[in-house]
Amino acid sequence: MDTNPSSFDAHPSQWVRLRTLINLRWLAVTGQIVAVVVAELFLNLQLRLDLCITVIGLAVALNIASLVIHPVTKRLNPRDALLALFFDLSQLTFLLYLTGGLNNPFAVLILAPTVISATVLSLGATMFMGLVTLGVVTLLIFVNIPLVTHDGRELTMPPLLIYGMWTSLTISVAFLSGYTRRVSTESRSMAEALTATQLALERERKLTALGGVVAAAAHELGTPLATIKLVSGELAEELRDDPVLLEDVELIRSQTERCRTILAEMGRSGKEDLHVRHAPILAVVQEAAEPHQDRGIRIVIRVDGALPDENVTDQPTIPRHPEIVHGLRNLVQNAVDFARETVWIDVDWTPDEIQFVVGDDGRGFPADMMDRIGDPFMRRRDGPRETAPNRTEYQGMGLGLFIAKTLLERTGARLSFANGSERKGRIRKGTHEAPVELARATGALIEVRWARPALEVTKDATRGPLGQNKSVPTAARLSANWP
């Protein structure tokens, strides 16, 4: 076990507010005072009131000192939070020692510091608190001041119940701390992953908006630039006998052409223009795969298991939403990262459904992780972690697949994961002698399905009046639209 204090500083995102611990301690102090008063006045128990008040006073003094020395908004680093919880555990241990040890029914409260540690501190700190708790629980069996009534009668439980109490506390320490830590860790991981998803979507939307601005600029400047080029061409014809002026006119023409080229290149991916808000499904798939075309892996796009013709008829037109483009792009990236040579993207559609399948010729998904694919920050439970020579980001965390799954499910998609060796009939089978364009993916397979009526853009919408272009969304609007 790592009990080095510096190891507890490794998780700054788990720091706890001082106000939280102070409020919890005030609650504990209030309960302790009420319990002591009730035991002394109403239950006729003889308690060492001087020592009990002293122990409770230490907790009060620490709270007051914390409020005086530090602002309540201060966040404790893991080491300071561990020390605060260790003090609470020690204070409660001494109070139980003065009031019967495990014969005291309030002994169960000794679990609280360890459970809080499991919620906000590292695994090493939680294990340390758990071992200390087990130690003091065992010690309280043999070392305590018995509870005595005013008539001198000693209140003790039979040994069988005492050891049963010890067993239940021991099991509770392990179970509650482990359960609490697992739930809190998954909650933090999900929150961090959703934040990463929101940032990825916002980035994609900003790039989309930027492309729309550039496309609009290229469209608006196209006419004046064409006019300048036309006029400069006529001037060049008239100034053939004046080499000095002709050179200046030719320079104007060349720079005008350069401006048009720059705007055309910048506006090539303009996506907020209403003319290109929707596109045929193959165009959207090609756009999603384009950033990974030059990474040394061959990407084959097929329709119904074969290479599409130049003009595929009856392809559905779908919206070019950033969620769809970025989600499909992440799936292609994952396939390219782990492929050996080839990635296949199969697109199919029926009157009721649109299907997108991306597969590769890599090793496929590990069998022991199939039920956890799509979870954020995914790790293998045992064995060495696989690495891929092409992997560029989201190294072994599953964050890319989580982002893709989250974004695509927001559009109504259903995702499933399998390996090529297990899936039959989804993609046209090939043979070892068949060309790569007709081969079947042997590695990981990710299938995305949409209900076609819910995703497809009708012909009336694509051929009807476009209306006015909408304003470019700002970062504030993007954040406000996030659920």
Coordinates of C-alpha atoms in Angstrom, one line a residue:
M1 CA 0.0 0.0 0.0
D2 CA 1.3 3.4 -0.9
T3 CA 1.0 5.7 2.1
N4 CA 3.4 8.3 0.8
P5 CA 1.6 11.7 1.4
S6 CA 2.7 12.9 -2.0
S7 CA 0.7 10.1 -3.6
F8 CA -2.5 11.6 -2.2
D9 CA -1.8 14.8 -4.2
A10 CA -2.1 12.9 -7.5
H11 CA -5.8 13.7 -8.0
P12 CA -6.4 17.4 -7.8
S13 CA -9.8 17.0 -9.3
Q14 CA -10.9 15.1 -6.2
W15 CA -10.1 17.9 -3.7
V16 CA -12.8 18.5 -1.1
R17 CA -14.1 21.8 0.2
L18 CA -13.3 22.7 3.8
R19 CA -16.9 23.8 4.3
T20 CA -18.1 20.3 3.6
L21 CA -15.9 18.7 6.3
I22 CA -16.7 21.5 8.8
N23 CA -20.5 21.0 8.3
L24 CA -20.2 17.2 8.7
R25 CA -18.1 17.7 11.9
W26 CA -20.7 20.1 13.3
L27 CA -23.4 17.5 12.6
A28 CA -21.3 14.8 14.4
V29 CA -20.6 17.1 17.4
T30 CA -24.3 17.8 17.7
G31 CA -25.2 14.2 17.7
Q32 CA -22.5 13.3 20.2
I33 CA -23.7 16.0 22.6
V34 CA -27.3 14.9 22.3
A35 CA -26.3 11.2 22.9
V36 CA -24.2 12.1 26.0
V37 CA -26.9 14.2 27.5
V38 CA -29.6 11.6 26.9
A39 CA -27.4 8.8 28.3
E40 CA -26.6 10.8 31.5
L41 CA -30.0 12.4 32.2
F42 CA -32.6 10.0 30.9
L43 CA -30.9 6.6 30.7
N44 CA -29.2 6.9 34.2
L45 CA -25.8 5.9 32.9
Q46 CA -22.6 6.9 34.7
L47 CA -20.3 8.5 32.1
R48 CA -17.0 10.3 32.4
L49 CA -18.5 13.6 31.5
D50 CA -15.3 15.5 32.0
L51 CA -13.4 13.3 29.5
C52 CA -16.4 13.1 27.1
I53 CA -16.8 16.9 27.0
T54 CA -13.0 17.2 26.5
V55 CA -13.1 14.9 23.5
I56 CA -16.1 16.6 22.0
G57 CA -14.5 20.0 22.7
L58 CA -11.5 19.0 20.6
A59 CA -13.8 18.7 17.6
V60 CA -15.4 22.0 18.3
A61 CA -12.0 23.7 18.8
L62 CA -10.8 22.3 15.4
N63 CA -13.9 23.6 13.6
I64 CA -13.5 27.1 15.2
A65 CA -9.8 27.2 14.4
S66 CA -10.5 26.1 10.8
L67 CA -13.1 28.9 10.4
V68 CA -10.7 31.5 11.8
I69 CA -7.5 30.4 10.0
H70 CA -9.0 29.4 6.6
P71 CA -11.8 30.8 4.4
V72 CA -14.7 28.3 4.2
T73 CA -14.3 28.3 0.4
K74 CA -10.9 26.7 0.8
R75 CA -10.4 23.4 -0.9
L76 CA -8.3 20.9 0.9
N77 CA -5.8 18.9 -1.0
P78 CA -6.0 15.1 -0.5
R79 CA -3.3 15.0 2.2
D80 CA -5.0 17.7 4.3
A81 CA -8.4 16.0 3.8
L82 CA -6.9 12.7 4.9
L83 CA -5.6 14.3 8.1
A84 CA -9.0 15.9 8.8
L85 CA -10.7 12.5 8.4
F86 CA -8.1 10.8 10.5
F87 CA -8.8 13.3 13.3
D88 CA -12.5 12.6 13.1
L89 CA -11.8 8.8 13.3
S90 CA -9.5 9.3 16.2
Q91 CA -12.0 11.6 18.0
L92 CA -14.8 9.1 17.6
T93 CA -12.6 6.2 18.7
F94 CA -11.8 7.9 22.0
L95 CA -15.4 8.8 22.6
L96 CA -16.4 5.1 22.0
Y97 CA -13.6 4.0 24.4
L98 CA -15.2 6.2 27.1
T99 CA -18.7 4.9 26.4
G100 CA -18.4 1.1 26.2
G101 CA -16.6 0.3 23.0
L102 CA -18.5 -2.0 20.8
N103 CA -21.2 -2.3 23.5
N104 CA -22.2 1.2 22.4
P105 CA -24.9 1.0 19.6
F106 CA -23.5 4.1 18.0
A107 CA -20.2 2.2 17.2
V108 CA -21.5 1.9 13.6
L109 CA -20.7 5.6 13.1
I110 CA -17.0 4.7 13.1
L111 CA -17.6 3.7 9.4
A112 CA -18.3 7.3 8.4
P113 CA -14.7 8.7 7.9
T114 CA -13.7 5.7 5.8
V115 CA -16.8 6.0 3.6
I116 CA -16.1 9.7 3.1
S117 CA -12.5 8.9 2.2
A118 CA -13.7 6.5 -0.4
T119 CA -15.8 9.2 -2.0
V120 CA -13.3 12.0 -2.2
L121 CA -9.8 10.6 -1.7
S122 CA -7.4 8.3 -3.6
L123 CA -7.4 4.5 -3.3
G124 CA -4.2 4.6 -1.2
A125 CA -5.8 7.0 1.3
T126 CA -9.0 4.9 1.5
M127 CA -7.1 1.7 2.1
F128 CA -5.1 3.5 4.9
M129 CA -8.3 4.7 6.5
G130 CA -9.9 1.3 6.2
L131 CA -7.0 -0.5 7.9
V132 CA -6.9 2.1 10.7
T133 CA -10.7 1.6 11.2
L134 CA -10.3 -2.2 11.3
G135 CA -7.5 -1.8 13.9
V136 CA -9.5 0.5 16.2
V137 CA -12.6 -1.6 15.9
T138 CA -10.6 -4.7 17.0
L139 CA -9.0 -2.7 19.8
L140 CA -12.3 -1.5 21.2
I141 CA -13.3 -5.1 21.9
F142 CA -10.7 -5.4 24.6
V143 CA -9.9 -1.8 25.6
N144 CA -12.9 0.3 26.7
I145 CA -14.6 1.8 29.8
P146 CA -17.8 -0.2 30.3
L147 CA -21.2 1.4 30.5
V148 CA -22.4 1.5 34.1
T149 CA -25.8 2.6 35.5
H150 CA -26.3 4.7 38.6
D151 CA -27.0 1.6 40.6
G152 CA -23.7 0.1 39.6
R153 CA -25.0 -2.4 37.1
E154 CA -22.6 -2.9 34.1
L155 CA -24.1 -3.1 30.7
T156 CA -22.3 -5.5 28.4
M157 CA -23.4 -7.7 25.5
P158 CA -22.6 -11.4 25.4
P159 CA -19.3 -12.2 23.7
L160 CA -21.1 -13.8 20.7
L161 CA -22.9 -10.5 20.0
I162 CA -19.7 -8.5 20.5
Y163 CA -17.8 -10.6 17.9
G164 CA -20.8 -10.5 15.7
M165 CA -20.7 -6.7 15.9
W166 CA -17.0 -6.8 15.1
T167 CA -17.6 -9.0 12.1
S168 CA -20.4 -6.8 10.7
L169 CA -18.3 -3.6 11.1
T170 CA -15.3 -5.3 9.4
I171 CA -17.5 -6.4 6.5
S172 CA -19.1 -3.0 6.3
V173 CA -15.8 -1.2 6.1
A174 CA -14.8 -3.3 3.1
F175 CA -18.2 -3.3 1.4
L176 CA -19.3 0.3 1.9
S177 CA -16.0 1.8 1.1
G178 CA -15.6 -0.3 -2.0
Y179 CA -19.1 0.3 -3.2
T180 CA -18.9 4.0 -2.5
R181 CA -15.6 4.4 -4.3
R182 CA -16.8 2.5 -7.3
V183 CA -19.9 4.6 -7.7
S184 CA -18.1 7.9 -7.1
T185 CA -15.3 7.0 -9.5
E186 CA -17.7 6.1 -12.3
S187 CA -19.7 9.3 -11.7
R188 CA -16.5 11.4 -12.0
S189 CA -15.4 9.5 -15.1
M190 CA -18.8 10.0 -16.7
A191 CA -18.8 13.7 -15.9
E192 CA -15.3 14.1 -17.3
A193 CA -16.2 12.1 -20.4
L194 CA -19.3 14.1 -21.0
T195 CA -17.3 17.3 -20.7
A196 CA -14.9 16.0 -23.3
T197 CA -17.8 15.1 -25.5
Q198 CA -19.2 18.6 -25.1
L199 CA -15.9 20.1 -26.0
A200 CA -15.5 17.9 -29.0
L201 CA -19.0 18.8 -30.3
E202 CA -18.4 22.5 -29.7
R203 CA -15.1 22.3 -31.5
E204 CA -16.8 20.6 -34.5
R205 CA -19.6 23.2 -34.5
K206 CA -17.1 26.0 -34.4
L207 CA -15.2 24.6 -37.3
T208 CA -18.5 24.1 -39.1
A209 CA -19.5 27.7 -38.4
L210 CA -16.1 29.0 -39.4
G211 CA -16.3 27.1 -42.7
G212 CA -19.7 28.6 -43.3
V213 CA -18.4 32.1 -42.7
V214 CA -15.5 31.5 -45.1
A215 CA -17.9 30.0 -47.7
A216 CA -20.2 33.0 -47.4
A217 CA -17.2 35.4 -47.8
A218 CA -16.0 33.5 -50.8
H219 CA -19.4 33.7 -52.4
E220 CA -19.8 37.4 -51.7
L221 CA -16.3 38.3 -52.9
G222 CA -16.5 36.1 -55.9
T223 CA -18.3 38.7 -58.1
P224 CA -16.0 41.7 -57.3
L225 CA -12.9 39.6 -57.7
A226 CA -14.2 38.4 -61.1
T227 CA -14.9 42.0 -62.1
I228 CA -11.3 43.0 -61.1
K229 CA -9.9 40.1 -63.1
L230 CA -12.0 41.0 -66.2
V231 CA -11.1 44.7 -66.1
S232 CA -7.4 43.9 -65.5
G233 CA -7.5 41.6 -68.5
E234 CA -8.9 44.3 -70.7
L235 CA -6.3 46.7 -69.4
A236 CA -3.5 44.2 -70.1
E237 CA -4.7 44.1 -73.8
E238 CA -4.6 47.9 -74.1
L239 CA -1.2 48.2 -72.4
R240 CA 0.8 45.7 -74.4
D241 CA 3.1 48.6 -75.6
D242 CA 3.8 49.8 -72.1
P243 CA 5.9 47.1 -70.3
V244 CA 6.0 49.0 -67.0
L245 CA 2.2 49.4 -66.6
L246 CA 1.6 45.9 -68.1
E247 CA 3.7 44.4 -65.4
D248 CA 1.6 46.1 -62.7
V249 CA -1.7 45.0 -64.3
E250 CA -0.4 41.4 -64.6
L251 CA 0.5 41.6 -60.9
I252 CA -3.1 42.7 -60.1
R253 CA -4.5 39.8 -62.1
S254 CA -2.3 37.2 -60.4
Q255 CA -3.1 38.5 -56.9
T256 CA -6.8 38.5 -57.7
E257 CA -6.6 34.9 -58.9
R258 CA -4.6 34.1 -55.7
C259 CA -7.4 35.6 -53.6
R260 CA -10.0 33.5 -55.4
T261 CA -7.9 30.4 -54.9
I262 CA -7.4 31.1 -51.2
L263 CA -11.1 31.7 -50.6
A264 CA -12.0 28.6 -52.6
E265 CA -9.6 26.4 -50.5
M266 CA -10.8 27.9 -47.2
G267 CA -14.5 27.6 -48.2
R268 CA -14.3 24.1 -49.5
S269 CA -15.7 22.7 -46.3
G270 CA -18.3 25.4 -45.6
K271 CA -21.1 23.6 -43.9
E272 CA -23.4 26.2 -42.5
D273 CA -24.5 27.4 -45.9
L274 CA -28.1 26.3 -46.4
H275 CA -27.2 24.8 -49.8
V276 CA -25.1 22.2 -48.1
R277 CA -26.9 21.6 -44.8
H278 CA -27.8 18.1 -46.1
A279 CA -26.0 15.8 -48.4
P280 CA -26.2 12.3 -49.8
I281 CA -25.1 9.7 -47.3
L282 CA -22.0 8.7 -49.2
A283 CA -20.8 12.3 -49.3
V284 CA -21.2 12.6 -45.5
V285 CA -19.3 9.3 -45.0
Q286 CA -16.5 10.5 -47.3
E287 CA -16.3 13.7 -45.4
A288 CA -16.0 11.8 -42.1
A289 CA -13.3 9.5 -43.5
E290 CA -11.3 12.2 -45.3
P291 CA -9.0 13.3 -42.4
H292 CA -7.7 9.7 -42.1
Q293 CA -7.1 9.0 -45.7
D294 CA -3.3 9.9 -45.5
R295 CA -2.4 7.9 -42.4
G296 CA -1.0 4.9 -44.2
I297 CA -4.1 2.7 -44.0
R298 CA -6.3 2.1 -47.0
I299 CA -9.9 3.1 -46.5
V300 CA -12.5 1.3 -48.7
I301 CA -16.0 2.7 -48.9
R302 CA -18.6 0.2 -50.2
V303 CA -22.3 0.1 -50.8
D304 CA -23.9 -3.3 -50.3
G305 CA -20.5 -4.9 -50.1
A306 CA -19.2 -3.6 -53.4
L307 CA -17.5 -0.4 -54.6
P308 CA -20.2 2.2 -55.4
D309 CA -20.7 3.5 -59.0
E310 CA -19.9 7.1 -59.8
N311 CA -23.6 7.9 -59.5
V312 CA -25.3 5.8 -57.0
T313 CA -29.0 6.2 -57.4
D314 CA -31.6 6.4 -54.7
Q315 CA -29.1 7.2 -51.9
P316 CA -30.8 8.8 -48.9
T317 CA -30.1 12.4 -48.2
I318 CA -29.3 13.0 -44.5
P319 CA -28.5 16.1 -42.5
R320 CA -24.8 17.1 -42.1
H321 CA -25.1 17.6 -38.4
P322 CA -21.8 17.9 -36.5
E323 CA -22.9 15.1 -34.3
I324 CA -23.1 12.7 -37.2
V325 CA -19.9 13.8 -38.9
H326 CA -17.8 13.9 -35.8
G327 CA -19.3 10.6 -34.5
L328 CA -18.6 8.7 -37.7
R329 CA -15.2 10.3 -37.9
N330 CA -14.3 9.0 -34.4
L331 CA -15.4 5.5 -35.5
V332 CA -13.2 5.6 -38.6
Q333 CA -10.3 6.9 -36.5
N334 CA -10.6 4.0 -34.1
A335 CA -10.6 1.6 -37.0
V336 CA -7.6 3.2 -38.6
D337 CA -5.7 3.3 -35.3
F338 CA -5.9 -0.5 -34.9
A339 CA -6.0 -1.7 -38.5
R340 CA -3.0 -3.5 -40.1
E341 CA -3.6 -2.4 -43.7
T342 CA -7.3 -1.8 -44.6
V343 CA -10.4 -0.3 -43.2
W344 CA -13.8 -1.1 -44.8
I345 CA -16.8 1.3 -44.5
D346 CA -20.0 -0.3 -45.6
V347 CA -23.1 1.8 -46.2
D348 CA -26.5 0.2 -46.8
W349 CA -30.0 1.3 -46.7
T350 CA -33.5 -0.1 -47.0
P351 CA -36.9 1.6 -47.0
D352 CA -36.9 1.3 -43.2
E353 CA -33.3 1.6 -42.1
I354 CA -29.9 3.2 -42.8
Q355 CA -26.9 1.2 -41.8
F356 CA -23.2 2.2 -41.4
V357 CA -20.6 -0.5 -40.6
V358 CA -16.9 0.2 -40.1
G359 CA -14.5 -2.7 -39.8
D360 CA -10.8 -3.3 -40.0
D361 CA -8.3 -6.1 -40.4
G362 CA -6.7 -5.7 -36.9
R363 CA -7.0 -8.0 -33.9
G364 CA -10.5 -7.0 -33.0
F365 CA -12.0 -6.1 -29.7
P366 CA -10.7 -8.2 -26.7
A367 CA -13.2 -10.7 -25.6
D368 CA -13.1 -9.7 -21.9
M369 CA -14.0 -6.1 -22.8
M370 CA -16.9 -6.6 -25.2
D371 CA -19.5 -5.8 -22.5
R372 CA -17.7 -2.5 -21.6
I373 CA -17.0 -1.1 -25.1
G374 CA -18.3 2.5 -25.2
D375 CA -17.6 3.2 -21.5
P376 CA -15.3 6.2 -20.9
F377 CA -11.7 5.7 -19.6
M378 CA -11.9 2.0 -20.3
R379 CA -9.0 -0.2 -19.0
R380 CA -8.4 -3.9 -19.3
R381 CA -8.8 -5.6 -16.0
D382 CA -5.7 -7.8 -16.4
G383 CA -2.9 -8.5 -18.8
P384 CA -0.8 -6.0 -20.8
R385 CA -2.7 -3.3 -22.6
E386 CA -2.6 -3.4 -26.4
T387 CA -1.1 -0.6 -28.3
A388 CA -1.3 0.2 -31.9
P389 CA 1.4 1.8 -34.0
N390 CA -1.1 4.2 -35.7
R391 CA -2.8 5.3 -32.5
T392 CA -2.6 9.0 -32.1
E393 CA -4.9 10.0 -29.2
Y394 CA -7.4 8.6 -26.6
Q395 CA -4.6 6.1 -25.9
G396 CA -6.4 3.0 -24.4
M397 CA -9.1 5.1 -22.7
G398 CA -12.1 4.3 -24.8
L399 CA -12.9 8.0 -24.8
G400 CA -13.1 8.3 -28.6
L401 CA -15.6 5.5 -28.8
F402 CA -17.6 7.0 -25.9
I403 CA -17.7 10.4 -27.7
A404 CA -18.8 8.8 -30.9
K405 CA -21.5 6.6 -29.2
T406 CA -22.8 9.6 -27.2
L407 CA -23.0 11.9 -30.2
L408 CA -24.5 9.3 -32.6
E409 CA -27.1 8.2 -30.0
R410 CA -28.2 11.8 -29.7
T411 CA -29.2 11.6 -33.4
G412 CA -31.3 8.4 -32.8
A413 CA -28.7 5.9 -33.8
R414 CA -28.2 2.4 -32.3
L415 CA -24.7 1.1 -32.0
S416 CA -23.4 -2.5 -31.7
F417 CA -19.9 -3.9 -31.4
A418 CA -18.6 -7.2 -32.6
N419 CA -15.6 -8.9 -34.2
G420 CA -15.4 -9.8 -37.9
S421 CA -14.8 -13.5 -37.0
E422 CA -18.1 -13.6 -35.1
R423 CA -20.4 -11.6 -37.5
K424 CA -21.8 -13.3 -40.5
G425 CA -24.0 -12.1 -43.2
R426 CA -23.7 -8.4 -42.4
I427 CA -20.8 -7.8 -44.9
R428 CA -20.3 -9.6 -48.1
K429 CA -17.8 -12.4 -47.6
G430 CA -14.7 -12.6 -49.7
T431 CA -12.0 -15.2 -50.2
H432 CA -8.2 -15.0 -49.8
E433 CA -7.9 -14.5 -53.6
A434 CA -10.6 -11.8 -53.7
P435 CA -9.5 -8.2 -54.2
V436 CA -9.3 -6.1 -51.0
E437 CA -12.4 -4.1 -52.1
L438 CA -14.6 -7.2 -51.8
A439 CA -12.9 -8.8 -48.7
R440 CA -14.6 -9.1 -45.3
A441 CA -13.4 -7.3 -42.2
T442 CA -11.7 -9.7 -39.8
G443 CA -11.1 -7.3 -36.9
A444 CA -13.3 -5.0 -35.0
L445 CA -16.8 -4.2 -36.4
I446 CA -18.9 -1.2 -35.3
E447 CA -22.4 -1.1 -36.6
V448 CA -24.6 2.1 -36.6
R449 CA -28.2 1.9 -37.5
W450 CA -30.8 4.6 -37.9
A451 CA -34.5 4.4 -38.6
R452 CA -34.6 5.9 -42.1
P453 CA -37.8 8.0 -41.7
A454 CA -36.3 9.6 -38.6
L455 CA -32.9 10.5 -40.2
E456 CA -33.6 11.0 -43.9
V457 CA -34.3 14.5 -45.3
T458 CA -37.3 14.5 -47.6
K459 CA -37.0 15.6 -51.2
D460 CA -39.5 18.4 -50.5
A461 CA -37.1 19.8 -47.9
T462 CA -34.1 19.6 -50.1
R463 CA -35.8 21.0 -53.2
G464 CA -38.0 23.6 -51.5
P465 CA -37.1 27.2 -50.8
L466 CA -34.0 27.5 -48.7
G467 CA -34.8 30.8 -46.9
Q468 CA -32.3 33.0 -45.3
N469 CA -29.0 31.8 -44.0
K470 CA -29.0 31.6 -40.2
S471 CA -26.6 33.4 -38.0
V472 CA -23.4 31.7 -36.9
P473 CA -23.9 30.0 -33.5
T474 CA -21.7 31.5 -30.7
A475 CA -20.0 29.6 -27.9
A476 CA -22.7 30.7 -25.4
R477 CA -25.4 29.3 -27.6
L478 CA -23.6 26.0 -28.1
S479 CA -23.2 25.6 -24.3
A480 CA -26.9 26.5 -23.8
N481 CA -28.0 23.9 -26.2
W482 CA -26.2 21.1 -24.5
P483 CA -28.6 19.0 -22.4

